[in-house]
Amino acid sequence: MPKPPFPWRGWVAAGVVLAILVWSAQGTGASLKAFAEGVPQMLAYFQKLSPSHKPWPLDYLPEIKDRLLETVKISFAATVIGAALALPFVMVATRPLAANGFVYTLGRGFLNLIRTIPDLVLANILVAGFGLGPLPGLLALIIFTFGVVTKLLADTIETVDAGPMEAIAAAGGTRLQRAVFAIFPQIAPDYIAYSLYALEINVRVAAVLGLVGAGGIGQILYRDINFFMYSRVGMIIAATFVVVFLIDSTSSWLRSKLV
Amino acid sequence: MEQPAILFENVTKQFPNGHVALKNVSLSFKPGEFVVVVGLSGAGKSTLIRCVNRLVTPTSGRVSVAGVEMTGLNETGLRAARARIGMIFQNYNLVRRSSVLRNVLAGRLAHLPSWRTLLGNFPLADVELALRSLDRVGIMEKAYQRADTLSGGQQQRVAIARALAQQPTVLLADEPVASLDPPTAHQVMRDLKRLSREENLTTLVNLHFIDMAQEYADRIVGLRAGEVVFDGPVDGMSEGTFEEIYNRRIRPDDLRGTADLHLTDRAAGNGVLTSTAPDALENSTQETISAAH
Ligand SMILES: Nc1ncnc2c1ncn2[C@@H]1O[C@H](COP(=O)(O)OP(=O)(O)OP(=O)(O)O)[C@@H](O)[C@H]1O
Ligand SMILES: [Mg+2]
């Protein structure tokens, strides 16, 4: 009987992961002891937020509703606009559709660049430019959505069946016709799935965009936290949780129906 | 003298990796000729056919279609020339998620203003032409089905309809029946031959199987290692000629088997599975083997 080779690769990988874990725990001060102390404190905090500690001020609901709606609108609009922009841009960010290698390299480079900027940093910069309010938040999420959807779409296009594209080229079709007739129908389900995925992230990010003054529910959350208004904070968190959960589960359900 | 439908003049193709796939090929095809290109795998059949519509650009030499020198065209000129050159592929190359009709309309893309096609706004005349093309290969009733709901043979007919919708003067087919079972393969070959006759279409078909080549070709071009080693009418060709082209003995897998079409057609109707193909294949195999000893 031949012996299976020693699985040294698996052991090396496990060792590396362990080393990284130890190293990063040291840097962040994470330890089991800190965890054991932190959990009760967290529970105590939750206690303060709950309506059993002090009844929630129901007259605060209309403002929460308005701000949450703003958050939802920001994330929906950003998803639609960002995903729409992805479609034409993917023409330069994918090898089979780009006019030449130079355009492709430039397109990919730009894409990678905008994807390295963290959302909140981006929102912060945009607030500096456009002032406080939902507009900079919207712009930040448009850019984020655009980056994610274009990247995923470009990667998908490079794995798609090239046969139909060749057939259309052979019949004298242009680059744009190749994209619209041969590629887009093949990637349509993926495109919708990626857009929904971006929406799920957008709703979460939009909820905290207010931290940098970029509108939405985060803005009043941040204010109430700073003023130690625990009941209000509790209400905001509960309402946000419900809305995010609803959008998230609907979107995941839709995605599971695709492909 | 009549202008050749397709003209190869000293065509050489060397791929970037240094491999020379075509060596100084000169050929001339008359309008309406039905030519089958045979040769072993790697002989350069696909490369030859793809030089016609410049999916492959020759390294040197000239290829002309209906007097237009393909090798000298810019982007726009190339698209205009390709508009009249139909092509059929081994894997059909349909957009599987699109309807049959939309696939056939792809044959009209280079004939119409780009913006109209991109908006999906095809003139009625073009839609009618697409439907008629489907009718000519006998599957008009499938027009609004998704392409991937069709059988392999039906999908290849959609591809033929797409080529017909181009109203081509030249038809290229790279192993059009390699993915089909013998009876379907013969039906598709008959379709191609009939359309070539009806439209006076110059047709260039790559085939692996020598018996099919003999059955359908007017003229056979044999390639070996990128060189034309045979070019002549199909009449009077023997297995020996193919052995010269292949530079080896004919083997059973060089034959598809001439499934008796009338038998199988009728058999499909009354549910009896009849085919003379396996026997015929075995007999010829034995002959070949005994000839080898
Ligand atoms: N893009 C390419 N780069 C490098 N070499 C290539 C390329 N395309 C084809 N070749 C080589 O050129 C030769 C001819 O290829 P071609 O596809 O024309 O052969 P073929 O006769 O069609 O074979 P088959 O019957 O297998 O389809 C082969 O040796 C092949 O490996
Ligand atoms: Mg080939």
Coordinates of C-alpha atoms and ligand atoms in Angstrom, one line a residue:
Chain A
M1 CA 0.0 0.0 0.0
P2 CA 1.4 3.4 -0.9
K3 CA 1.5 5.8 2.1
P4 CA -0.1 9.2 1.6
P5 CA 2.4 12.0 1.7
F6 CA 2.8 13.9 4.9
P7 CA 0.3 16.9 4.8
W8 CA 3.1 19.4 5.6
R9 CA 1.3 22.2 3.7
G10 CA -1.7 22.1 6.1
W11 CA 0.5 22.2 9.1
V12 CA 2.5 25.1 7.8
A13 CA -0.7 27.0 7.1
A14 CA -2.0 26.3 10.6
G15 CA 1.2 27.5 12.1
V16 CA 1.2 30.7 10.1
V17 CA -2.4 31.5 11.1
L18 CA -1.6 30.9 14.7
A19 CA 1.4 33.2 14.6
I20 CA -0.7 35.9 13.0
L21 CA -3.4 35.5 15.7
V22 CA -0.9 35.8 18.6
W23 CA 0.8 38.8 16.9
S24 CA -2.4 40.7 16.2
A25 CA -3.8 40.0 19.7
Q26 CA -0.7 41.6 21.2
G27 CA -1.1 44.7 19.1
T28 CA -4.8 45.1 20.0
G29 CA -4.5 44.1 23.7
A30 CA -7.0 41.4 23.1
S31 CA -6.9 38.6 25.7
L32 CA -9.3 36.2 27.3
K33 CA -9.1 38.3 30.5
A34 CA -10.0 41.5 28.7
F35 CA -12.9 39.6 27.1
A36 CA -14.1 38.3 30.5
E37 CA -14.1 41.8 31.9
G38 CA -15.6 43.4 28.9
V39 CA -18.7 41.2 28.5
P40 CA -20.4 42.2 31.8
Q41 CA -19.7 45.8 31.1
M42 CA -21.3 45.5 27.7
L43 CA -24.4 43.8 29.2
A44 CA -24.6 46.6 31.8
Y45 CA -24.6 49.1 28.9
F46 CA -27.3 47.2 27.0
Q47 CA -29.3 47.3 30.3
K48 CA -29.2 51.1 30.2
L49 CA -30.3 51.2 26.6
S50 CA -33.3 49.0 27.2
P51 CA -36.8 50.3 27.8
S52 CA -36.9 48.4 31.1
H53 CA -34.3 50.7 32.5
K54 CA -36.2 53.8 31.5
P55 CA -39.3 53.9 29.2
W56 CA -38.4 54.9 25.6
P57 CA -39.5 58.4 24.6
L58 CA -42.0 57.5 21.9
D59 CA -42.3 61.1 20.8
Y60 CA -38.8 60.6 19.4
L61 CA -40.1 58.1 16.8
P62 CA -40.9 60.6 14.0
E63 CA -37.4 61.9 14.0
I64 CA -36.0 58.4 14.0
K65 CA -38.3 57.5 11.1
D66 CA -37.2 60.5 9.1
R67 CA -33.5 59.8 9.6
L68 CA -33.9 56.1 8.9
L69 CA -35.7 56.9 5.7
E70 CA -32.9 59.2 4.7
T71 CA -30.4 56.3 5.4
V72 CA -32.5 53.9 3.3
K73 CA -32.9 56.4 0.5
I74 CA -29.2 57.1 0.5
S75 CA -28.3 53.4 0.2
F76 CA -31.0 52.7 -2.5
A77 CA -30.0 55.7 -4.6
A78 CA -26.3 55.0 -4.2
T79 CA -26.8 51.3 -5.2
V80 CA -28.8 52.2 -8.3
I81 CA -26.5 55.0 -9.5
G82 CA -23.3 53.2 -8.7
A83 CA -24.4 49.9 -10.3
A84 CA -25.6 51.9 -13.4
L85 CA -22.2 53.5 -13.7
A86 CA -20.5 50.1 -13.4
L87 CA -22.0 48.9 -16.7
P88 CA -20.3 51.3 -19.1
F89 CA -17.1 51.4 -17.1
V90 CA -16.7 47.7 -17.1
M91 CA -16.0 48.1 -20.9
V92 CA -12.5 49.4 -20.1
A93 CA -11.8 47.3 -17.0
T94 CA -12.0 43.9 -18.7
R95 CA -9.7 42.4 -21.2
P96 CA -12.1 41.0 -23.7
L97 CA -14.0 44.4 -24.0
A98 CA -11.2 47.0 -23.5
A99 CA -10.0 48.6 -26.7
N100 CA -6.4 47.7 -26.0
G101 CA -4.0 46.6 -23.2
F102 CA -3.2 50.2 -22.2
V103 CA -6.9 51.2 -21.7
Y104 CA -7.4 48.0 -19.7
T105 CA -4.4 48.6 -17.4
L106 CA -5.6 52.2 -16.8
G107 CA -9.2 51.1 -16.1
R108 CA -8.1 48.3 -13.7
G109 CA -5.7 50.7 -12.0
F110 CA -8.3 53.3 -11.4
L111 CA -10.7 50.7 -10.1
N112 CA -8.2 49.3 -7.6
L113 CA -7.3 52.8 -6.5
I114 CA -10.8 53.9 -5.6
R115 CA -11.4 50.5 -3.9
T116 CA -8.5 51.1 -1.5
I117 CA -10.1 54.2 0.0
P118 CA -12.2 53.2 3.1
D119 CA -15.8 54.4 3.0
L120 CA -15.7 56.6 6.0
V121 CA -12.5 58.3 4.9
L122 CA -14.1 58.9 1.5
A123 CA -17.2 60.3 3.3
N124 CA -15.1 62.5 5.4
I125 CA -13.3 64.0 2.5
L126 CA -16.6 64.5 0.7
V127 CA -18.0 66.2 3.8
A128 CA -15.1 68.6 3.7
G129 CA -16.0 69.4 0.1
F130 CA -19.8 69.4 0.1
G131 CA -20.6 70.2 3.7
L132 CA -22.6 68.3 6.2
G133 CA -25.7 66.4 5.1
P134 CA -26.8 63.4 3.0
L135 CA -25.1 64.5 -0.3
P136 CA -21.5 63.5 0.7
G137 CA -22.8 60.3 2.1
L138 CA -24.6 59.5 -1.1
L139 CA -21.6 60.3 -3.2
A140 CA -19.3 58.1 -1.0
L141 CA -21.7 55.2 -1.3
I142 CA -22.0 55.7 -5.1
I143 CA -18.3 55.5 -5.4
F144 CA -18.1 52.5 -3.2
T145 CA -20.9 50.6 -5.0
F146 CA -19.4 51.5 -8.4
G147 CA -16.1 50.1 -7.2
V148 CA -17.4 46.8 -5.9
V149 CA -19.9 46.1 -8.7
T150 CA -17.4 47.0 -11.4
K151 CA -14.7 44.8 -9.9
L152 CA -16.9 41.8 -9.4
L153 CA -18.5 42.2 -12.9
A154 CA -15.1 42.6 -14.6
D155 CA -13.9 39.4 -12.9
T156 CA -17.0 37.5 -14.0
I157 CA -16.7 38.7 -17.6
E158 CA -13.2 37.4 -17.8
T159 CA -14.5 33.9 -17.0
V160 CA -17.5 34.0 -19.3
D161 CA -17.9 31.9 -22.5
A162 CA -16.0 33.8 -25.2
G163 CA -17.7 31.9 -28.0
P164 CA -20.7 34.2 -28.5
M165 CA -18.4 37.2 -28.5
E166 CA -16.3 35.6 -31.3
A167 CA -19.5 34.9 -33.3
I168 CA -20.6 38.5 -33.1
A169 CA -17.1 39.7 -34.0
A170 CA -17.1 37.3 -37.0
A171 CA -20.4 38.8 -38.1
G172 CA -18.9 42.3 -38.1
G173 CA -20.2 43.5 -34.7
T174 CA -18.5 46.4 -32.9
R175 CA -17.0 46.2 -29.4
L176 CA -20.2 47.7 -27.9
Q177 CA -22.4 45.3 -29.8
R178 CA -20.2 42.4 -28.5
A179 CA -20.7 43.7 -25.0
V180 CA -24.5 44.2 -25.3
F181 CA -25.4 41.1 -27.3
A182 CA -22.8 38.5 -26.2
I183 CA -21.7 39.5 -22.7
F184 CA -24.4 41.4 -20.9
P185 CA -27.1 38.6 -21.3
Q186 CA -24.6 36.1 -19.9
I187 CA -23.8 38.2 -16.8
A188 CA -27.2 39.7 -16.1
P189 CA -28.0 37.5 -13.1
D190 CA -24.6 38.1 -11.6
Y191 CA -25.0 41.8 -12.2
I192 CA -28.2 41.9 -10.2
A193 CA -26.7 39.7 -7.5
Y194 CA -23.7 42.0 -7.1
S195 CA -25.9 45.1 -7.0
L196 CA -28.0 43.5 -4.2
Y197 CA -24.9 42.5 -2.4
A198 CA -23.7 46.1 -2.6
L199 CA -27.1 47.3 -1.3
E200 CA -26.8 45.1 1.7
I201 CA -23.4 46.6 2.6
N202 CA -24.6 50.1 1.7
V203 CA -27.5 50.0 4.2
R204 CA -25.1 49.1 7.0
V205 CA -22.5 51.7 6.0
A206 CA -25.2 54.4 5.5
A207 CA -26.3 53.8 9.1
V208 CA -22.9 54.9 10.4
L209 CA -22.1 57.6 7.8
G210 CA -23.6 60.2 10.2
L211 CA -20.5 59.7 12.3
V212 CA -18.6 61.9 9.9
G213 CA -21.6 64.2 9.4
A214 CA -22.8 62.6 6.2
G215 CA -26.5 62.4 7.0
G216 CA -28.9 59.6 7.9
I217 CA -29.6 57.8 11.2
G218 CA -26.0 57.8 12.2
Q219 CA -26.0 61.5 12.7
I220 CA -28.6 61.5 15.5
L221 CA -27.2 58.3 16.9
Y222 CA -23.8 59.9 17.3
R223 CA -25.3 63.0 18.9
D224 CA -27.3 61.0 21.4
I225 CA -24.3 58.9 22.3
N226 CA -22.3 62.0 23.0
F227 CA -25.1 63.4 25.2
F228 CA -25.5 60.1 27.1
M229 CA -29.2 59.8 26.1
Y230 CA -29.3 56.1 26.6
S231 CA -33.0 55.5 25.9
R232 CA -32.9 57.4 22.6
V233 CA -29.8 55.4 21.6
G234 CA -31.6 52.2 22.5
M235 CA -34.5 53.2 20.3
I236 CA -32.3 54.2 17.4
I237 CA -30.4 50.9 17.5
A238 CA -33.6 48.8 17.7
A239 CA -35.2 50.6 14.8
T240 CA -32.0 50.5 12.7
F241 CA -31.7 46.8 13.4
V242 CA -35.2 46.1 12.2
V243 CA -34.8 48.0 9.0
V244 CA -31.4 46.6 8.2
F245 CA -32.6 43.1 8.9
L246 CA -35.6 43.5 6.6
I247 CA -33.7 44.9 3.7
D248 CA -30.8 42.4 4.2
S249 CA -33.0 39.3 4.3
T250 CA -35.2 40.4 1.4
S251 CA -32.1 41.1 -0.7
S252 CA -30.4 37.8 0.2
W253 CA -33.6 36.0 -0.6
L254 CA -33.7 37.7 -4.0
R255 CA -30.1 36.8 -4.6
S256 CA -30.8 33.1 -3.8
K257 CA -33.5 33.1 -6.4
L258 CA -31.1 34.3 -9.1
V259 CA -28.7 32.1 -11.1
Chain B
M1 CA -11.9 35.0 -65.9
E2 CA -14.5 35.0 -63.2
Q3 CA -13.4 36.7 -60.0
P4 CA -12.6 34.1 -57.2
A5 CA -15.0 34.2 -54.3
I6 CA -12.1 33.5 -51.9
L7 CA -8.4 33.9 -52.9
F8 CA -5.4 32.9 -50.8
E9 CA -2.1 34.2 -52.2
N10 CA 1.1 32.9 -50.5
V11 CA -0.5 33.0 -47.1
T12 CA 1.7 32.2 -44.1
K13 CA 0.7 32.4 -40.5
Q14 CA 3.2 32.3 -37.7
F15 CA 1.8 32.5 -34.2
P16 CA 3.6 34.7 -31.6
N17 CA 5.0 31.6 -30.0
G18 CA 6.9 30.9 -33.2
H19 CA 4.6 28.1 -34.5
V20 CA 4.0 28.2 -38.2
A21 CA 0.4 27.1 -38.7
L22 CA 0.1 27.9 -42.5
K23 CA 3.0 27.7 -44.9
N24 CA 2.7 29.7 -48.2
V25 CA -0.8 28.6 -48.9
S26 CA -2.3 29.6 -52.3
L27 CA -5.8 28.6 -53.1
S28 CA -8.7 30.0 -55.2
F29 CA -12.4 29.2 -54.7
K30 CA -15.1 29.8 -57.2
P31 CA -18.5 31.3 -56.3
G32 CA -20.9 28.6 -55.0
E33 CA -18.2 25.9 -54.5
F34 CA -18.7 23.6 -51.5
V35 CA -15.2 22.9 -50.2
V36 CA -14.3 20.6 -47.4
V37 CA -10.9 21.1 -45.7
V38 CA -9.5 17.9 -44.2
G39 CA -6.3 17.2 -42.3
L40 CA -5.1 15.9 -39.0
S41 CA -5.6 17.7 -35.7
G42 CA -3.2 20.6 -35.7
A43 CA -2.8 20.7 -39.5
G44 CA -4.0 24.3 -39.7
K45 CA -7.7 23.8 -40.8
S46 CA -9.1 26.3 -38.3
T47 CA -6.3 28.8 -38.9
L48 CA -7.0 28.6 -42.7
I49 CA -10.7 29.2 -42.3
R50 CA -10.2 32.0 -39.7
C51 CA -7.8 33.8 -42.1
V52 CA -10.8 34.3 -44.4
N53 CA -12.7 36.6 -42.0
R54 CA -9.4 37.7 -40.3
L55 CA -10.3 36.2 -36.9
V56 CA -6.6 35.3 -37.6
T57 CA -4.5 37.8 -39.4
P58 CA -1.9 36.2 -41.7
T59 CA 1.8 37.1 -41.1
S60 CA 2.3 37.4 -44.8
G61 CA 0.5 36.9 -48.0
R62 CA -3.0 38.1 -49.0
V63 CA -6.5 36.8 -48.5
S64 CA -9.3 38.4 -50.6
V65 CA -13.0 37.8 -50.5
A66 CA -15.1 38.8 -53.5
G67 CA -12.1 40.9 -54.7
V68 CA -11.8 42.7 -51.4
E69 CA -8.4 42.3 -49.8
M70 CA -9.2 41.3 -46.2
T71 CA -5.6 41.7 -45.1
G72 CA -5.5 45.4 -46.0
L73 CA -8.7 46.5 -44.2
N74 CA -9.0 48.8 -41.3
E75 CA -11.5 48.3 -38.4
T76 CA -14.5 49.8 -40.3
G77 CA -13.7 48.1 -43.5
L78 CA -13.2 44.8 -41.8
R79 CA -16.6 45.0 -40.1
A80 CA -18.2 45.8 -43.4
A81 CA -16.5 42.8 -45.1
R82 CA -17.4 40.5 -42.2
A83 CA -21.0 41.5 -42.6
R84 CA -21.2 39.3 -45.7
I85 CA -19.2 36.4 -44.3
G86 CA -21.2 33.9 -42.3
M87 CA -19.4 31.7 -39.8
I88 CA -20.5 28.5 -38.0
F89 CA -18.7 27.0 -35.0
Q90 CA -18.3 23.6 -33.5
N91 CA -19.9 24.8 -30.2
Y92 CA -22.6 26.9 -31.9
N93 CA -21.5 30.0 -30.0
L94 CA -25.0 31.1 -29.3
V95 CA -25.9 33.4 -26.4
R96 CA -27.6 30.7 -24.4
R97 CA -29.7 33.0 -22.2
S98 CA -31.1 35.0 -25.2
S99 CA -34.0 34.0 -27.4
V100 CA -33.4 32.2 -30.6
L101 CA -34.7 35.2 -32.6
R102 CA -32.3 37.6 -30.8
N103 CA -29.4 35.2 -31.6
V104 CA -30.4 35.2 -35.3
L105 CA -30.7 39.0 -35.3
A106 CA -27.1 39.1 -34.3
G107 CA -26.5 38.4 -38.0
R108 CA -27.9 41.8 -38.8
L109 CA -25.7 43.8 -36.4
A110 CA -23.2 45.0 -39.0
H111 CA -25.9 45.8 -41.5
L112 CA -27.7 48.3 -39.3
P113 CA -26.8 51.6 -37.5
S114 CA -25.2 50.6 -34.2
W115 CA -27.4 52.7 -32.0
R116 CA -30.6 51.0 -33.3
T117 CA -29.2 47.6 -32.5
L118 CA -28.0 48.6 -29.1
L119 CA -31.5 49.9 -28.2
G120 CA -32.9 46.5 -29.5
N121 CA -34.8 48.5 -32.1
F122 CA -34.6 46.2 -35.1
P123 CA -36.5 47.2 -38.3
L124 CA -39.4 45.0 -39.1
A125 CA -37.7 43.9 -42.4
D126 CA -34.7 42.6 -40.4
V127 CA -36.9 40.7 -38.0
E128 CA -38.8 39.2 -40.9
L129 CA -35.5 38.2 -42.5
A130 CA -34.4 36.6 -39.3
L131 CA -37.7 34.6 -39.0
R132 CA -37.4 33.5 -42.7
S133 CA -33.8 32.4 -42.0
L134 CA -35.1 30.3 -39.1
D135 CA -37.8 28.9 -41.4
R136 CA -35.2 27.8 -43.9
V137 CA -33.6 25.6 -41.4
G138 CA -37.0 24.4 -40.2
I139 CA -37.2 25.8 -36.7
M140 CA -39.2 29.0 -37.1
E141 CA -41.6 28.0 -34.3
K142 CA -38.7 28.1 -31.8
A143 CA -38.1 31.8 -32.4
Y144 CA -39.2 33.0 -29.0
Q145 CA -37.6 30.2 -26.9
R146 CA -34.4 30.6 -25.0
A147 CA -31.5 29.2 -27.1
D148 CA -30.4 26.9 -24.3
T149 CA -33.8 25.1 -24.4
L150 CA -32.9 23.6 -27.8
S151 CA -31.1 20.4 -28.7
G152 CA -27.6 20.5 -30.1
G153 CA -28.8 20.0 -33.7
Q154 CA -31.4 22.7 -33.3
Q155 CA -28.8 25.1 -31.8
Q156 CA -26.5 24.5 -34.7
R157 CA -29.4 25.4 -37.0
V158 CA -30.0 28.6 -35.1
A159 CA -26.3 29.3 -35.8
I160 CA -26.8 28.6 -39.5
A161 CA -29.9 30.9 -39.5
R162 CA -27.8 33.6 -37.9
A163 CA -25.3 33.2 -40.7
L164 CA -28.1 33.3 -43.3
A165 CA -29.5 36.5 -41.8
Q166 CA -26.2 38.1 -42.8
Q167 CA -27.2 37.5 -46.4
P168 CA -23.6 36.3 -46.9
T169 CA -21.7 35.5 -50.1
V170 CA -19.3 33.2 -48.2
L171 CA -20.0 30.7 -45.4
L172 CA -17.3 29.3 -43.1
A173 CA -17.9 26.3 -40.9
D174 CA -15.3 25.1 -38.5
E175 CA -16.1 21.5 -37.5
P176 CA -19.9 22.3 -37.6
V177 CA -21.0 18.7 -36.8
A178 CA -18.2 17.6 -34.4
S179 CA -20.5 17.9 -31.4
L180 CA -23.5 16.2 -32.9
D181 CA -24.5 12.5 -33.2
P182 CA -24.3 10.9 -36.6
P183 CA -27.9 11.3 -37.9
T184 CA -28.0 14.9 -36.7
A185 CA -24.6 15.6 -38.1
H186 CA -25.8 14.4 -41.5
Q187 CA -28.9 16.5 -41.4
V188 CA -26.9 19.6 -40.6
M189 CA -24.5 18.8 -43.4
R190 CA -27.4 18.4 -45.8
D191 CA -28.8 21.8 -44.7
L192 CA -25.5 23.4 -45.3
K193 CA -25.1 21.8 -48.7
R194 CA -28.7 22.7 -49.7
L195 CA -28.3 26.4 -48.6
S196 CA -25.0 26.6 -50.4
R197 CA -26.7 25.5 -53.6
E198 CA -29.8 27.7 -53.2
E199 CA -27.8 30.8 -52.4
N200 CA -24.8 30.1 -54.6
L201 CA -22.8 30.4 -51.3
T202 CA -19.1 29.7 -51.4
T203 CA -18.8 27.3 -48.5
L204 CA -15.6 26.3 -46.7
V205 CA -16.1 23.5 -44.1
N206 CA -13.6 21.9 -41.9
L207 CA -14.3 18.3 -41.2
H208 CA -12.6 15.5 -39.3
F209 CA -14.4 12.6 -40.9
I210 CA -13.3 11.5 -44.3
D211 CA -16.5 9.7 -45.1
M212 CA -18.5 12.9 -44.5
A213 CA -16.1 14.9 -46.5
Q214 CA -16.5 12.5 -49.4
E215 CA -20.3 12.6 -49.2
Y216 CA -20.8 16.3 -49.2
A217 CA -17.8 18.0 -50.8
D218 CA -17.5 19.3 -54.4
R219 CA -13.9 19.8 -53.8
I220 CA -11.5 18.7 -51.1
V221 CA -8.5 20.6 -49.8
G222 CA -6.0 18.5 -47.7
L223 CA -3.7 20.1 -45.2
R224 CA -0.7 18.6 -43.6
A225 CA 1.4 20.6 -41.1
G226 CA 0.2 23.9 -42.6
E227 CA 0.8 23.0 -46.2
V228 CA -1.8 22.2 -48.9
V229 CA -1.0 18.6 -49.9
F230 CA -4.1 17.9 -51.8
D231 CA -6.6 20.0 -53.8
G232 CA -9.1 18.5 -56.2
P233 CA -12.6 17.4 -56.9
V234 CA -14.1 14.7 -54.7
D235 CA -14.8 12.3 -57.5
G236 CA -12.4 9.5 -57.7
M237 CA -10.9 10.2 -54.3
S238 CA -10.0 7.0 -52.4
E239 CA -9.0 6.1 -49.0
G240 CA -5.5 6.1 -50.4
T241 CA -5.7 9.8 -51.1
F242 CA -6.7 10.5 -47.5
E243 CA -3.9 8.3 -46.3
E244 CA -1.6 10.5 -48.3
I245 CA -3.0 13.6 -46.7
Y246 CA -2.9 12.1 -43.2
N247 CA 0.4 10.5 -43.9
R248 CA -0.8 7.4 -42.1
R249 CA -3.4 4.6 -42.4
I250 CA -7.1 5.5 -42.1
R251 CA -8.4 4.5 -38.7
P252 CA -12.0 3.9 -37.6
D253 CA -12.1 7.2 -35.7
D254 CA -11.5 9.0 -39.0
L255 CA -15.0 7.9 -40.0
R256 CA -18.3 9.2 -38.7
G257 CA -20.3 6.4 -40.3
T258 CA -22.8 7.0 -43.0
A259 CA -25.9 6.6 -41.0
D260 CA -28.6 5.8 -43.6
L261 CA -30.6 9.0 -43.5
H262 CA -33.8 7.7 -45.0
L263 CA -33.9 4.8 -42.6
T264 CA -33.2 6.9 -39.5
D265 CA -35.6 9.7 -40.6
R266 CA -38.3 7.1 -40.9
A267 CA -37.2 5.3 -37.8
A268 CA -37.6 8.5 -35.8
G269 CA -41.2 8.6 -36.9
N270 CA -42.3 5.1 -35.9
G271 CA -40.0 4.7 -33.0
V272 CA -37.8 1.9 -34.4
L273 CA -34.1 2.5 -33.9
T274 CA -32.4 1.6 -37.2
S275 CA -29.0 2.5 -38.2
T276 CA -26.6 0.8 -40.5
A277 CA -23.8 2.9 -39.3
P278 CA -22.1 0.6 -36.7
D279 CA -21.9 -2.3 -39.1
A280 CA -20.6 -0.2 -41.9
L281 CA -18.0 1.2 -39.6
E282 CA -16.9 -2.1 -38.3
N283 CA -16.6 -3.5 -41.8
S284 CA -14.5 -0.7 -43.1
T285 CA -12.4 -0.9 -40.0
Q286 CA -11.7 -4.5 -40.6
E287 CA -10.8 -3.8 -44.2
T288 CA -8.4 -1.2 -43.2
I289 CA -6.8 -3.3 -40.6
S290 CA -6.5 -6.3 -42.9
A291 CA -5.1 -4.0 -45.5
A292 CA -2.5 -2.9 -43.0
H293 CA -1.2 -6.4 -42.6
Ligands
LIG1 N1 -3.2 31.2 -30.9 C1 -2.3 30.3 -31.2 N2 -1.0 30.4 -30.7 C2 -0.1 29.5 -30.9 N3 -0.3 28.4 -31.7 C3 -1.5 28.2 -32.2 C4 -2.6 29.1 -32.0 N4 -3.7 28.7 -32.6 C5 -3.3 27.5 -33.2 N5 -2.0 27.2 -33.0 C6 -1.3 26.1 -33.5 O1 -1.3 26.1 -34.9 C7 -1.5 24.8 -35.4 C8 -2.8 24.7 -36.2 O2 -3.9 24.9 -35.4 P1 -5.4 24.8 -36.0 O3 -6.3 25.1 -34.9 O4 -5.5 25.6 -37.2 O5 -5.4 23.2 -36.3 P2 -6.7 22.4 -36.8 O6 -6.3 21.8 -38.1 O7 -7.9 23.2 -36.8 O8 -6.8 21.3 -35.7 P3 -8.1 20.6 -35.0 O9 -8.5 19.6 -35.9 O10 -7.5 20.0 -33.7 O11 -9.1 21.7 -34.8 C9 -1.6 23.9 -34.2 O12 -0.4 23.3 -34.0 C10 -1.9 24.8 -33.0 O13 -1.3 24.3 -31.8
MG2 MG -9.6 23.3 -35.6

